[in-house]
Tab-separated table of C-alpha atoms and ligand atoms in Angstrom:
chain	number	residue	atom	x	y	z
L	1	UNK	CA	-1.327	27.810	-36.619
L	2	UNK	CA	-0.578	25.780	-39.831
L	3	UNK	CA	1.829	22.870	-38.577
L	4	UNK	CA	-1.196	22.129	-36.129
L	5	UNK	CA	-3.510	21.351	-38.893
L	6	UNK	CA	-7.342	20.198	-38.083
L	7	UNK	CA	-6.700	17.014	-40.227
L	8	UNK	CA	-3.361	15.916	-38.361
L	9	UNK	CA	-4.481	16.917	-34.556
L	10	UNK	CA	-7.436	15.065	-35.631
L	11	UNK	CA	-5.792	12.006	-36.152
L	12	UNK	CA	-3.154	12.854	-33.283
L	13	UNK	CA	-6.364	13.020	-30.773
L	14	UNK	CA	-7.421	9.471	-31.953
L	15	UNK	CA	-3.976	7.885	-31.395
L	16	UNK	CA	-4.135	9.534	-28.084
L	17	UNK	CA	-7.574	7.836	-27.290
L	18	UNK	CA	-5.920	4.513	-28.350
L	19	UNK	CA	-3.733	4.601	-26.135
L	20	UNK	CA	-3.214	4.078	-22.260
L	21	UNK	CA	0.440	3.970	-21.682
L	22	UNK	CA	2.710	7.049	-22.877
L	23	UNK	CA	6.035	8.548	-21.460
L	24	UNK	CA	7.111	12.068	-22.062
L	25	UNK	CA	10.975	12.486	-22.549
L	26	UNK	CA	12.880	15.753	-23.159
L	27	UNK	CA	16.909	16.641	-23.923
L	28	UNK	CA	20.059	16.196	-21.056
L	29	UNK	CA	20.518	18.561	-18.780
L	30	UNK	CA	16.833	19.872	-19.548
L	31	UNK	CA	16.101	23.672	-18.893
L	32	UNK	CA	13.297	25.390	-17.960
L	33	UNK	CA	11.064	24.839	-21.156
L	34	UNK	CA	12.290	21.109	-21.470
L	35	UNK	CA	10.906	20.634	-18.314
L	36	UNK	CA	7.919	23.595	-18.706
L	37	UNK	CA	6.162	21.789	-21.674
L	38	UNK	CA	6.919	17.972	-20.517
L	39	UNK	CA	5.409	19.061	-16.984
L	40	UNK	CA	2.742	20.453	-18.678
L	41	UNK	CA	1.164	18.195	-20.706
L	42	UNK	CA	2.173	14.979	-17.903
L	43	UNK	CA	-0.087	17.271	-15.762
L	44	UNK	CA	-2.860	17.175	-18.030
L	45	UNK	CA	-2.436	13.797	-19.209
L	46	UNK	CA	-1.874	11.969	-15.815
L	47	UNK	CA	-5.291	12.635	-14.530
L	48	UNK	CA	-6.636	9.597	-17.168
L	49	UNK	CA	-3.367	8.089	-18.506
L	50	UNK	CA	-0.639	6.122	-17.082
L	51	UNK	CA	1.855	8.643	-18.154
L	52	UNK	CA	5.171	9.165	-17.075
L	53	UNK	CA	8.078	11.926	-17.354
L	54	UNK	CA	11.749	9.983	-18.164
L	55	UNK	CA	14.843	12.293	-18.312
L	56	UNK	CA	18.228	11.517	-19.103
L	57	UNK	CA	19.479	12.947	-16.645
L	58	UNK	CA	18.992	15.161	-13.443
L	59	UNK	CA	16.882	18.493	-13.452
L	60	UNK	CA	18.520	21.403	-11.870
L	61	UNK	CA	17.763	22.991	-8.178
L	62	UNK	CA	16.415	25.627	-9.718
L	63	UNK	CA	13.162	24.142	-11.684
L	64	UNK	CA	12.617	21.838	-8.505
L	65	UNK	CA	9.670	23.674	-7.343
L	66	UNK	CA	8.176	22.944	-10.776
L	67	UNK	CA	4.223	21.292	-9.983
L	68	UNK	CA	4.786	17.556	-10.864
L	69	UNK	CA	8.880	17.551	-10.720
L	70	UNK	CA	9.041	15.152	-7.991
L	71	UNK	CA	7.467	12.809	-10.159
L	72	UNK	CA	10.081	12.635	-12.869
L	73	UNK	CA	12.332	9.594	-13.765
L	74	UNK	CA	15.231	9.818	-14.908
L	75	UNK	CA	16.580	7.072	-16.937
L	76	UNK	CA	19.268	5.584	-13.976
L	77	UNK	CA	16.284	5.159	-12.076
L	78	UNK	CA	15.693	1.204	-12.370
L	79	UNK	CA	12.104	1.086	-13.631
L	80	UNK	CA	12.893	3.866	-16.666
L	81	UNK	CA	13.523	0.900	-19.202
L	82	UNK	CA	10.842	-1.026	-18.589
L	83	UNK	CA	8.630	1.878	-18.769
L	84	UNK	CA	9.815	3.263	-21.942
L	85	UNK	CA	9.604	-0.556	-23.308
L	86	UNK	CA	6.138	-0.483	-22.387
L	87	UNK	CA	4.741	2.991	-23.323
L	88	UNK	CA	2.317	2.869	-26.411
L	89	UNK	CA	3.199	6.547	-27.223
L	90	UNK	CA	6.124	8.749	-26.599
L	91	UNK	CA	6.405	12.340	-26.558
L	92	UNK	CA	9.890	13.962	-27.565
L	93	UNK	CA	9.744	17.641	-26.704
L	94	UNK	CA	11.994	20.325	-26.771
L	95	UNK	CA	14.284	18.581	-28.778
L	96	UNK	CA	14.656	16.866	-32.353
L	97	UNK	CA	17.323	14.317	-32.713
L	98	UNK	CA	17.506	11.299	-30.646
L	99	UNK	CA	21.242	11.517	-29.477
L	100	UNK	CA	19.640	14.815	-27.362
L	101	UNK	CA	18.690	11.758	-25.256
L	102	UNK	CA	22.271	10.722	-24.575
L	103	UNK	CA	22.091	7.025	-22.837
L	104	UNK	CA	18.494	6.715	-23.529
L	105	UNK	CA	18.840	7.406	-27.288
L	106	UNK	CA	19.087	3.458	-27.996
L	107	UNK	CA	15.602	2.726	-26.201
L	108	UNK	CA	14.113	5.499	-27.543
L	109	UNK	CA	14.877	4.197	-31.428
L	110	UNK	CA	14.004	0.944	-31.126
L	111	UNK	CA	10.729	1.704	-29.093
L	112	UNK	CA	7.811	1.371	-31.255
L	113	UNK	CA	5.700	3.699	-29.834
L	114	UNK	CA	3.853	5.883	-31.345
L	115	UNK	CA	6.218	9.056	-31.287
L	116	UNK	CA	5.322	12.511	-31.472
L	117	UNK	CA	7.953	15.481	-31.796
L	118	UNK	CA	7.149	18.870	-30.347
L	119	UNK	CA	10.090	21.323	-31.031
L	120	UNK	CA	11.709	24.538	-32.138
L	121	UNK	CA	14.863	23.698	-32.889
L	122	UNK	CA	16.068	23.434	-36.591
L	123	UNK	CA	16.644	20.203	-38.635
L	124	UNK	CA	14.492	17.557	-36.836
L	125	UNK	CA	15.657	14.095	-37.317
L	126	UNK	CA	14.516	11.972	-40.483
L	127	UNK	CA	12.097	9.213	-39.152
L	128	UNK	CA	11.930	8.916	-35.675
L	129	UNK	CA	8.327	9.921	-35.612
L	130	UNK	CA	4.884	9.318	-36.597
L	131	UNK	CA	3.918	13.003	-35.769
L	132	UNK	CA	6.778	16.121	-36.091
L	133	UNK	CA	5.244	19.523	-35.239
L	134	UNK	CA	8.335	21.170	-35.365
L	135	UNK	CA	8.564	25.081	-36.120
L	136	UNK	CA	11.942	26.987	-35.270
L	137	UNK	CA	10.216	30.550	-35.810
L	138	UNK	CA	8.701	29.288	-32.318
L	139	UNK	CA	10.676	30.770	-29.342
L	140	UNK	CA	9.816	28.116	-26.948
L	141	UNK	CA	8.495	24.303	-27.208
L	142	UNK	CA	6.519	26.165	-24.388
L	143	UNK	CA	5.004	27.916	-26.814
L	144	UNK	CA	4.442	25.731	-29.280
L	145	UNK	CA	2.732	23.223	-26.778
L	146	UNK	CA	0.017	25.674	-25.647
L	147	UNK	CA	-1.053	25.920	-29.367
L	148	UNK	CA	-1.104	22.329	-29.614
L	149	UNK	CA	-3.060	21.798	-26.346
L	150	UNK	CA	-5.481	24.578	-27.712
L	151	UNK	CA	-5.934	22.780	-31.046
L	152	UNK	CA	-6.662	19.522	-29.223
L	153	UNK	CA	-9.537	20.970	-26.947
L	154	UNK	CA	-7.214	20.167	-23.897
L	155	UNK	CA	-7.587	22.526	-21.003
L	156	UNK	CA	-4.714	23.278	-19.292
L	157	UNK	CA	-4.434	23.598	-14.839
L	158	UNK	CA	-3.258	26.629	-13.940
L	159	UNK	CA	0.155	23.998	-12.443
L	160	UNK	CA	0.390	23.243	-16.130
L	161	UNK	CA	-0.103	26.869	-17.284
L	162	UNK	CA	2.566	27.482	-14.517
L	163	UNK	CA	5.316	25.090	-16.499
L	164	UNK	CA	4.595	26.555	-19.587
L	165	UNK	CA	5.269	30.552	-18.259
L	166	UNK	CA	8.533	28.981	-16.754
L	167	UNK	CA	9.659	27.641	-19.994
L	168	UNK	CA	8.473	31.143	-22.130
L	169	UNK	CA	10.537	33.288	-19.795
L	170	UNK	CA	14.324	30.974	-19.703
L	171	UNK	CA	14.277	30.310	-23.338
L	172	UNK	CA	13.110	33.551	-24.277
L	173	UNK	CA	15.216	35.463	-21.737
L	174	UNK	CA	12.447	37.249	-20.225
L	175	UNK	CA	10.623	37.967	-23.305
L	176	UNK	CA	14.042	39.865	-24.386
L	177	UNK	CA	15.828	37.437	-27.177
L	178	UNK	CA	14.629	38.330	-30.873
L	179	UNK	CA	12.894	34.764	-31.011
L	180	UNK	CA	9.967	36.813	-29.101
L	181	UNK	CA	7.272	36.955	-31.418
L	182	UNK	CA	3.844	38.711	-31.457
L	183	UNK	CA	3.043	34.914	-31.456
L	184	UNK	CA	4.999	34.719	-28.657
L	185	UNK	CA	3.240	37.426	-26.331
L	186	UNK	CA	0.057	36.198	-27.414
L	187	UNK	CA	0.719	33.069	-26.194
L	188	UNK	CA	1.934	34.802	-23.015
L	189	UNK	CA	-0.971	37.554	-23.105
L	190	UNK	CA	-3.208	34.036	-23.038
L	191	UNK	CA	-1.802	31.981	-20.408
L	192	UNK	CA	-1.088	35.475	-17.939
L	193	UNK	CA	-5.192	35.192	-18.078
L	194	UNK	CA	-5.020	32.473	-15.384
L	195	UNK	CA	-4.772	33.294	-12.371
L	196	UNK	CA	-1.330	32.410	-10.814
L	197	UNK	CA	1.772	34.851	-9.960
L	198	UNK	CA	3.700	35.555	-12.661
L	199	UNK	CA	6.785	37.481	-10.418
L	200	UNK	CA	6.913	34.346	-7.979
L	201	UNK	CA	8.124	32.324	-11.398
L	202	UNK	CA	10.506	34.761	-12.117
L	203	UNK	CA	11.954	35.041	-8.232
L	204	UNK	CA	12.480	31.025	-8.418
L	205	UNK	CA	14.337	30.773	-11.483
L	206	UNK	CA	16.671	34.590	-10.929
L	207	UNK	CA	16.883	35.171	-7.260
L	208	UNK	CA	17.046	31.835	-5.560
L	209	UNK	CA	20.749	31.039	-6.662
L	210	UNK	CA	23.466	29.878	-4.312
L	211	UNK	CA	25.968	31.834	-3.054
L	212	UNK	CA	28.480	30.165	-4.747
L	213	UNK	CA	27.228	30.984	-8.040
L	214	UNK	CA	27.225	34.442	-7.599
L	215	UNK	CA	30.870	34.392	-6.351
L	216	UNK	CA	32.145	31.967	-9.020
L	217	UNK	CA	30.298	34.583	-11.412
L	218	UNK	CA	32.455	37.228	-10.285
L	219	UNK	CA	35.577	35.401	-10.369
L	220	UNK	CA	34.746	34.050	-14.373
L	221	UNK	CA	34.070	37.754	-15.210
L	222	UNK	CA	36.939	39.419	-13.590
L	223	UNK	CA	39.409	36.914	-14.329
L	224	UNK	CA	38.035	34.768	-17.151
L	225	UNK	CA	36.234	36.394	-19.538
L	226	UNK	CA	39.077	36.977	-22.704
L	227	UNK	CA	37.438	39.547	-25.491
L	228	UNK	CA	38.655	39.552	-28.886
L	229	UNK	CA	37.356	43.476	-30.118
L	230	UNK	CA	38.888	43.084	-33.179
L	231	UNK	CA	36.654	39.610	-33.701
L	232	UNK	CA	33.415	40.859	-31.671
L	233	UNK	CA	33.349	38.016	-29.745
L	234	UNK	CA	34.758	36.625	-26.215
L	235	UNK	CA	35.132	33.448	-24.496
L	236	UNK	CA	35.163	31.972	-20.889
L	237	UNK	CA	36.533	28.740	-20.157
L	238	UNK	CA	36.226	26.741	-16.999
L	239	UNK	CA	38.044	24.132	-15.336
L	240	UNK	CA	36.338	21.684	-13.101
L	241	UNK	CA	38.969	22.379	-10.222
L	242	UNK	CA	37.613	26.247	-10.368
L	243	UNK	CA	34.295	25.322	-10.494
L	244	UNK	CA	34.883	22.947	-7.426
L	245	UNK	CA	36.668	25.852	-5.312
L	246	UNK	CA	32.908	27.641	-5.519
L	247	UNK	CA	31.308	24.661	-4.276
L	248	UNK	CA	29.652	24.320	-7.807
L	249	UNK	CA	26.449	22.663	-8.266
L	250	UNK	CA	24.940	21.752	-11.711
L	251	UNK	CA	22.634	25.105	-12.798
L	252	UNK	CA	25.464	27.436	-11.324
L	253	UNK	CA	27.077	28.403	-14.294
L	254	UNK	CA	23.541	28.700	-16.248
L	255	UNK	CA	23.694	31.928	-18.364
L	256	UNK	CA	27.415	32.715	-18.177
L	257	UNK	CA	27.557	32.189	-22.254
L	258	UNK	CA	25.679	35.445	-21.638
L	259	UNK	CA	27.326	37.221	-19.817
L	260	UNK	CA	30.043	38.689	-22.292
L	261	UNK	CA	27.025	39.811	-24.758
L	262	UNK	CA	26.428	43.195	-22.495
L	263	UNK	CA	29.457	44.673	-24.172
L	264	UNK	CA	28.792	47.049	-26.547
L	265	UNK	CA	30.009	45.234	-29.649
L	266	UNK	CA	30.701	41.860	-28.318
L	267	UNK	CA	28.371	39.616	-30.813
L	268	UNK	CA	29.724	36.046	-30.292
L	269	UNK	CA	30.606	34.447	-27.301
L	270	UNK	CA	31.732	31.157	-25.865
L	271	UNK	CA	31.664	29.426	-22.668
L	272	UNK	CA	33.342	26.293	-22.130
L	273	UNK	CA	33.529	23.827	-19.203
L	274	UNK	CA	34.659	20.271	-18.179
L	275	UNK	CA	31.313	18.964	-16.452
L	276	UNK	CA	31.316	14.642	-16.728
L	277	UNK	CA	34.218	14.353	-18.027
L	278	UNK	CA	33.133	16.206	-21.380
L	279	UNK	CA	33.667	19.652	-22.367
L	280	UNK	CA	30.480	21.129	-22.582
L	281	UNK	CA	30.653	23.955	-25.252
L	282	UNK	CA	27.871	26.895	-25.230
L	283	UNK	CA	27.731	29.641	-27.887
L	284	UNK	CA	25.188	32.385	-27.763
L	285	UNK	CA	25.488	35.824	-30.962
L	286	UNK	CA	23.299	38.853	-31.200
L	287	UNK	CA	21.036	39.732	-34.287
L	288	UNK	CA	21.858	37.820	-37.472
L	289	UNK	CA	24.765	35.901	-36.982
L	290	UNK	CA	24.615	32.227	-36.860
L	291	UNK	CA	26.329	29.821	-33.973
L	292	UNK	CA	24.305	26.580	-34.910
L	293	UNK	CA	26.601	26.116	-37.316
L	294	UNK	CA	29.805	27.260	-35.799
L	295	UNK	CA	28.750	24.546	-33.120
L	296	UNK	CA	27.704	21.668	-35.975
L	297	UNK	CA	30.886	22.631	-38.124
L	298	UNK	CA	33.414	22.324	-34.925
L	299	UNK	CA	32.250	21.374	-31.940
L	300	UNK	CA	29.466	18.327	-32.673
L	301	UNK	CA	26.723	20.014	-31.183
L	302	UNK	CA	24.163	21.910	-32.722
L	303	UNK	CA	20.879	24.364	-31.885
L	304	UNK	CA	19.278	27.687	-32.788
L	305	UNK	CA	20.819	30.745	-34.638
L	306	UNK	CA	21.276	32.663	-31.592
L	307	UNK	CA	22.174	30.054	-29.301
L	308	UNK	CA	23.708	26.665	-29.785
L	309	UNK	CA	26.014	23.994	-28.047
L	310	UNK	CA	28.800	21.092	-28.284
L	311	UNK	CA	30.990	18.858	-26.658
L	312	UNK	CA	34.319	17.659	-26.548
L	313	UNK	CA	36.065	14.540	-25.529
L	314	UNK	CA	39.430	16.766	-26.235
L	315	UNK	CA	41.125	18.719	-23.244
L	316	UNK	CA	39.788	21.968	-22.152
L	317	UNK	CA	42.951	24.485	-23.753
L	318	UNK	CA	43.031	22.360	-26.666
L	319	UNK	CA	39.240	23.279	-27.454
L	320	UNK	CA	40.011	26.602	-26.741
L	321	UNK	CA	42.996	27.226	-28.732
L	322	UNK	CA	40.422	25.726	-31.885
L	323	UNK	CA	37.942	28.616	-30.690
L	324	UNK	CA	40.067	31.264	-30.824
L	325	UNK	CA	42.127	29.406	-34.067
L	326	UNK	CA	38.335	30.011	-36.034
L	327	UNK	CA	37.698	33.207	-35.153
L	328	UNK	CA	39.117	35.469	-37.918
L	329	UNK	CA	37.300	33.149	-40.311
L	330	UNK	CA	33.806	32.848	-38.235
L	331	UNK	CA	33.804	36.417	-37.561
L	332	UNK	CA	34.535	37.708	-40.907
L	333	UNK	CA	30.803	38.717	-41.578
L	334	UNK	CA	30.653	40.554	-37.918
L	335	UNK	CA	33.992	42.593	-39.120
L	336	UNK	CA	32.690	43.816	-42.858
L	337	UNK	CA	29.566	45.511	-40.907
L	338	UNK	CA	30.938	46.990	-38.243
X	1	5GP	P1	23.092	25.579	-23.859
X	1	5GP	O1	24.201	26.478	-24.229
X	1	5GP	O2	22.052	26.285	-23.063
X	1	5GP	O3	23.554	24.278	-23.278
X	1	5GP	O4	22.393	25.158	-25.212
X	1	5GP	C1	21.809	26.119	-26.042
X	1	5GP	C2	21.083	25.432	-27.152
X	1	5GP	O5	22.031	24.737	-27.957
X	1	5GP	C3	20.116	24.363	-26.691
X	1	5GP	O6	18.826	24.883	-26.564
X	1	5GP	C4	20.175	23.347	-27.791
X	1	5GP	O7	19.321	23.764	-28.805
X	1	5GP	C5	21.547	23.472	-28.358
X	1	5GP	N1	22.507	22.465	-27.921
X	1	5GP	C6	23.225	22.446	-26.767
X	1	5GP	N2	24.034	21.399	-26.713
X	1	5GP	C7	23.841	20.715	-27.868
X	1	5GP	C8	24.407	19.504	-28.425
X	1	5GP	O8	25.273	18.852	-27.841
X	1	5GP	N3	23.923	19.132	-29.649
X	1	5GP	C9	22.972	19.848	-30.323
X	1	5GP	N4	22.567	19.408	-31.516
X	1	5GP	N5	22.447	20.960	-29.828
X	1	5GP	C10	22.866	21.398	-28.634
X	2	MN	MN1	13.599	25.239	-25.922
């Protein structure tokens, strides 16, 4: 693949060489191909580096059977700092601008380690690193980091291989989302040569969920969900003190944004939530129409054409009542083909 030229992996090989101390950091609230390609390559790399994973924040229940998960910092943890400080080389995966990072963001400017970005998200941030392989036609950084660990001669574990399946499937929705390439399934077709089991992936990320979340899932679609026909789109917005009455548990309301897209017609929808005293806004479309820049426009967030997000300092019905205030504007290029 081009952005993994000879020349450049050439040179990325000999900086890795040089070096003995490297950290591997990924976005907040990191999902299944966040933590799929940084478990990945801290799998491979920890057998002759002193390598370590540093997370803003906590993973989710969910990806805690992950190979290597128990070994991740996150960046509370009182070493993190000091370890960043130190590290020689720093990976940035599955995301491209260093406020992704939230509290770490600081550290992670001023480190001068050699950085490298692995990424598929659009618009990757001017000058924070030495090395950007960044390709948004990629459905996954999962993806993206098997080709790079091919072009490098690295040979992956089948506990790395593992990560990287993990991280195909969520971000490509079980190989369902357009972002599915040929590419894609050959990458898939490749790593499903190992010899692991592939339905034991999917069971621990879709049928090990709580019961909460599957009755806080019925209450958000029988009482929550608001569709706007006329618009093709729908929201749900939800209140910490609802969320609380279902017991809720960060990774419960993972893939609600969804939810509203199995109507027929629905293109756009919104979910919106008070989680740390933010509003955390997710927007997801079908086919062509855009929500990066719905989210980068009014809601400070940002992300793929099919699936973006934001937050909000505001109160919850006041970000609403701005959702629903854009939509005869937003949605005017759903309306003139339908
Ligand atoms: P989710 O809705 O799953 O939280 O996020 C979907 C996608 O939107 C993520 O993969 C990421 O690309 C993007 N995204 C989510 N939150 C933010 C944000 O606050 N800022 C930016 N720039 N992108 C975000
Ligand atoms: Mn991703």
């Amino acid at each position: 693949m081009e952005i993994f030229s000879k020349k450049i992996i050439d040179n990325v090989k000999a900086d890795i060489s040089g070096v003995s101390k490297i950290v591997i950091t990924a976005h907040l609230n990191p999902d299944g191909d966040a933590l799929g390609s940084s478990l990945a390559l801290y799998n491979y790399l920890k057998t002759s580096k002193d390598c370590h994973i540093i997370l803003p924040n906590n993973i989710p229940d969910t990806f805690k059977w992950m190979p290597g998960c128990n070994e991740i910092l996150i960046w509370e943890n009182e070493e993190s700092p000091r370890i960043l400080a130190e590290a020689e080389m720093i990976f940035i995966l599955d995301f491209n601008t260093a406020s992704r990072v939230d509290k770490m963001q600081k550290a992670l400017e001023e480190s001068k380690a050699i950085k490298i970005m692995i990424d598929h998200h659009p618009f990757p941030q001017e000058g924070l690193c030495k090395y950007v392989f960044s390709c948004p036609e990629a459905a996954a950084t999962c993806e993206l980091m098997w080709l790079f660990c091919k072009e490098c001669g690295i040979s992956l574990s089948i506990d790395s291989v593992k990560c990287l399946y993990t991280g195909l499937v969520t971000d490509t929705g079980c190989f369902q989302f357009n972002c599915t390439s040929k590419q894609t399934f050959q990458v898939a077709g490749e790593i499903a040569a190992y010899d692991f089991d592939r339905s034991e992936i999917i069971h621990h990320i879709y049928d090990c969920y709580t019961e909460g979340r599957m009755r806080l899932m019925g209450y958000v679609l029988s009482k929550k969900m608001v569709v706007f026909p006329e618009y093709h789109a729908a929201y749900i917005a939800l209140t910490k003190a609802e969320a609380d009455e279902f017991g809720y548990q960060v990774g419960d309301t993972e893939g609600f944004v969804n939810l509203p897209l199995s109507i027929a017609d629905v293109k756009f929808t919104a979910f919106f939530m008070e989680r740390d005293g933010i509003i955390r806004c997710s927007f997801r479309s079908k086919g062509d129409f855009k929500v990066n820049t719905i989210a980068e426009k009014y809601f400070n967030g940002g992300g793929h054409d099919n699936a973006a997000g934001g937050k909000s300092y505001k109160p919850l019905d006041v970000i609403v009542k701005r959702f629903v205030s854009i939509l005869p504007e937003v949605t005017k290029e759903l309306r003139i083909k339908n």
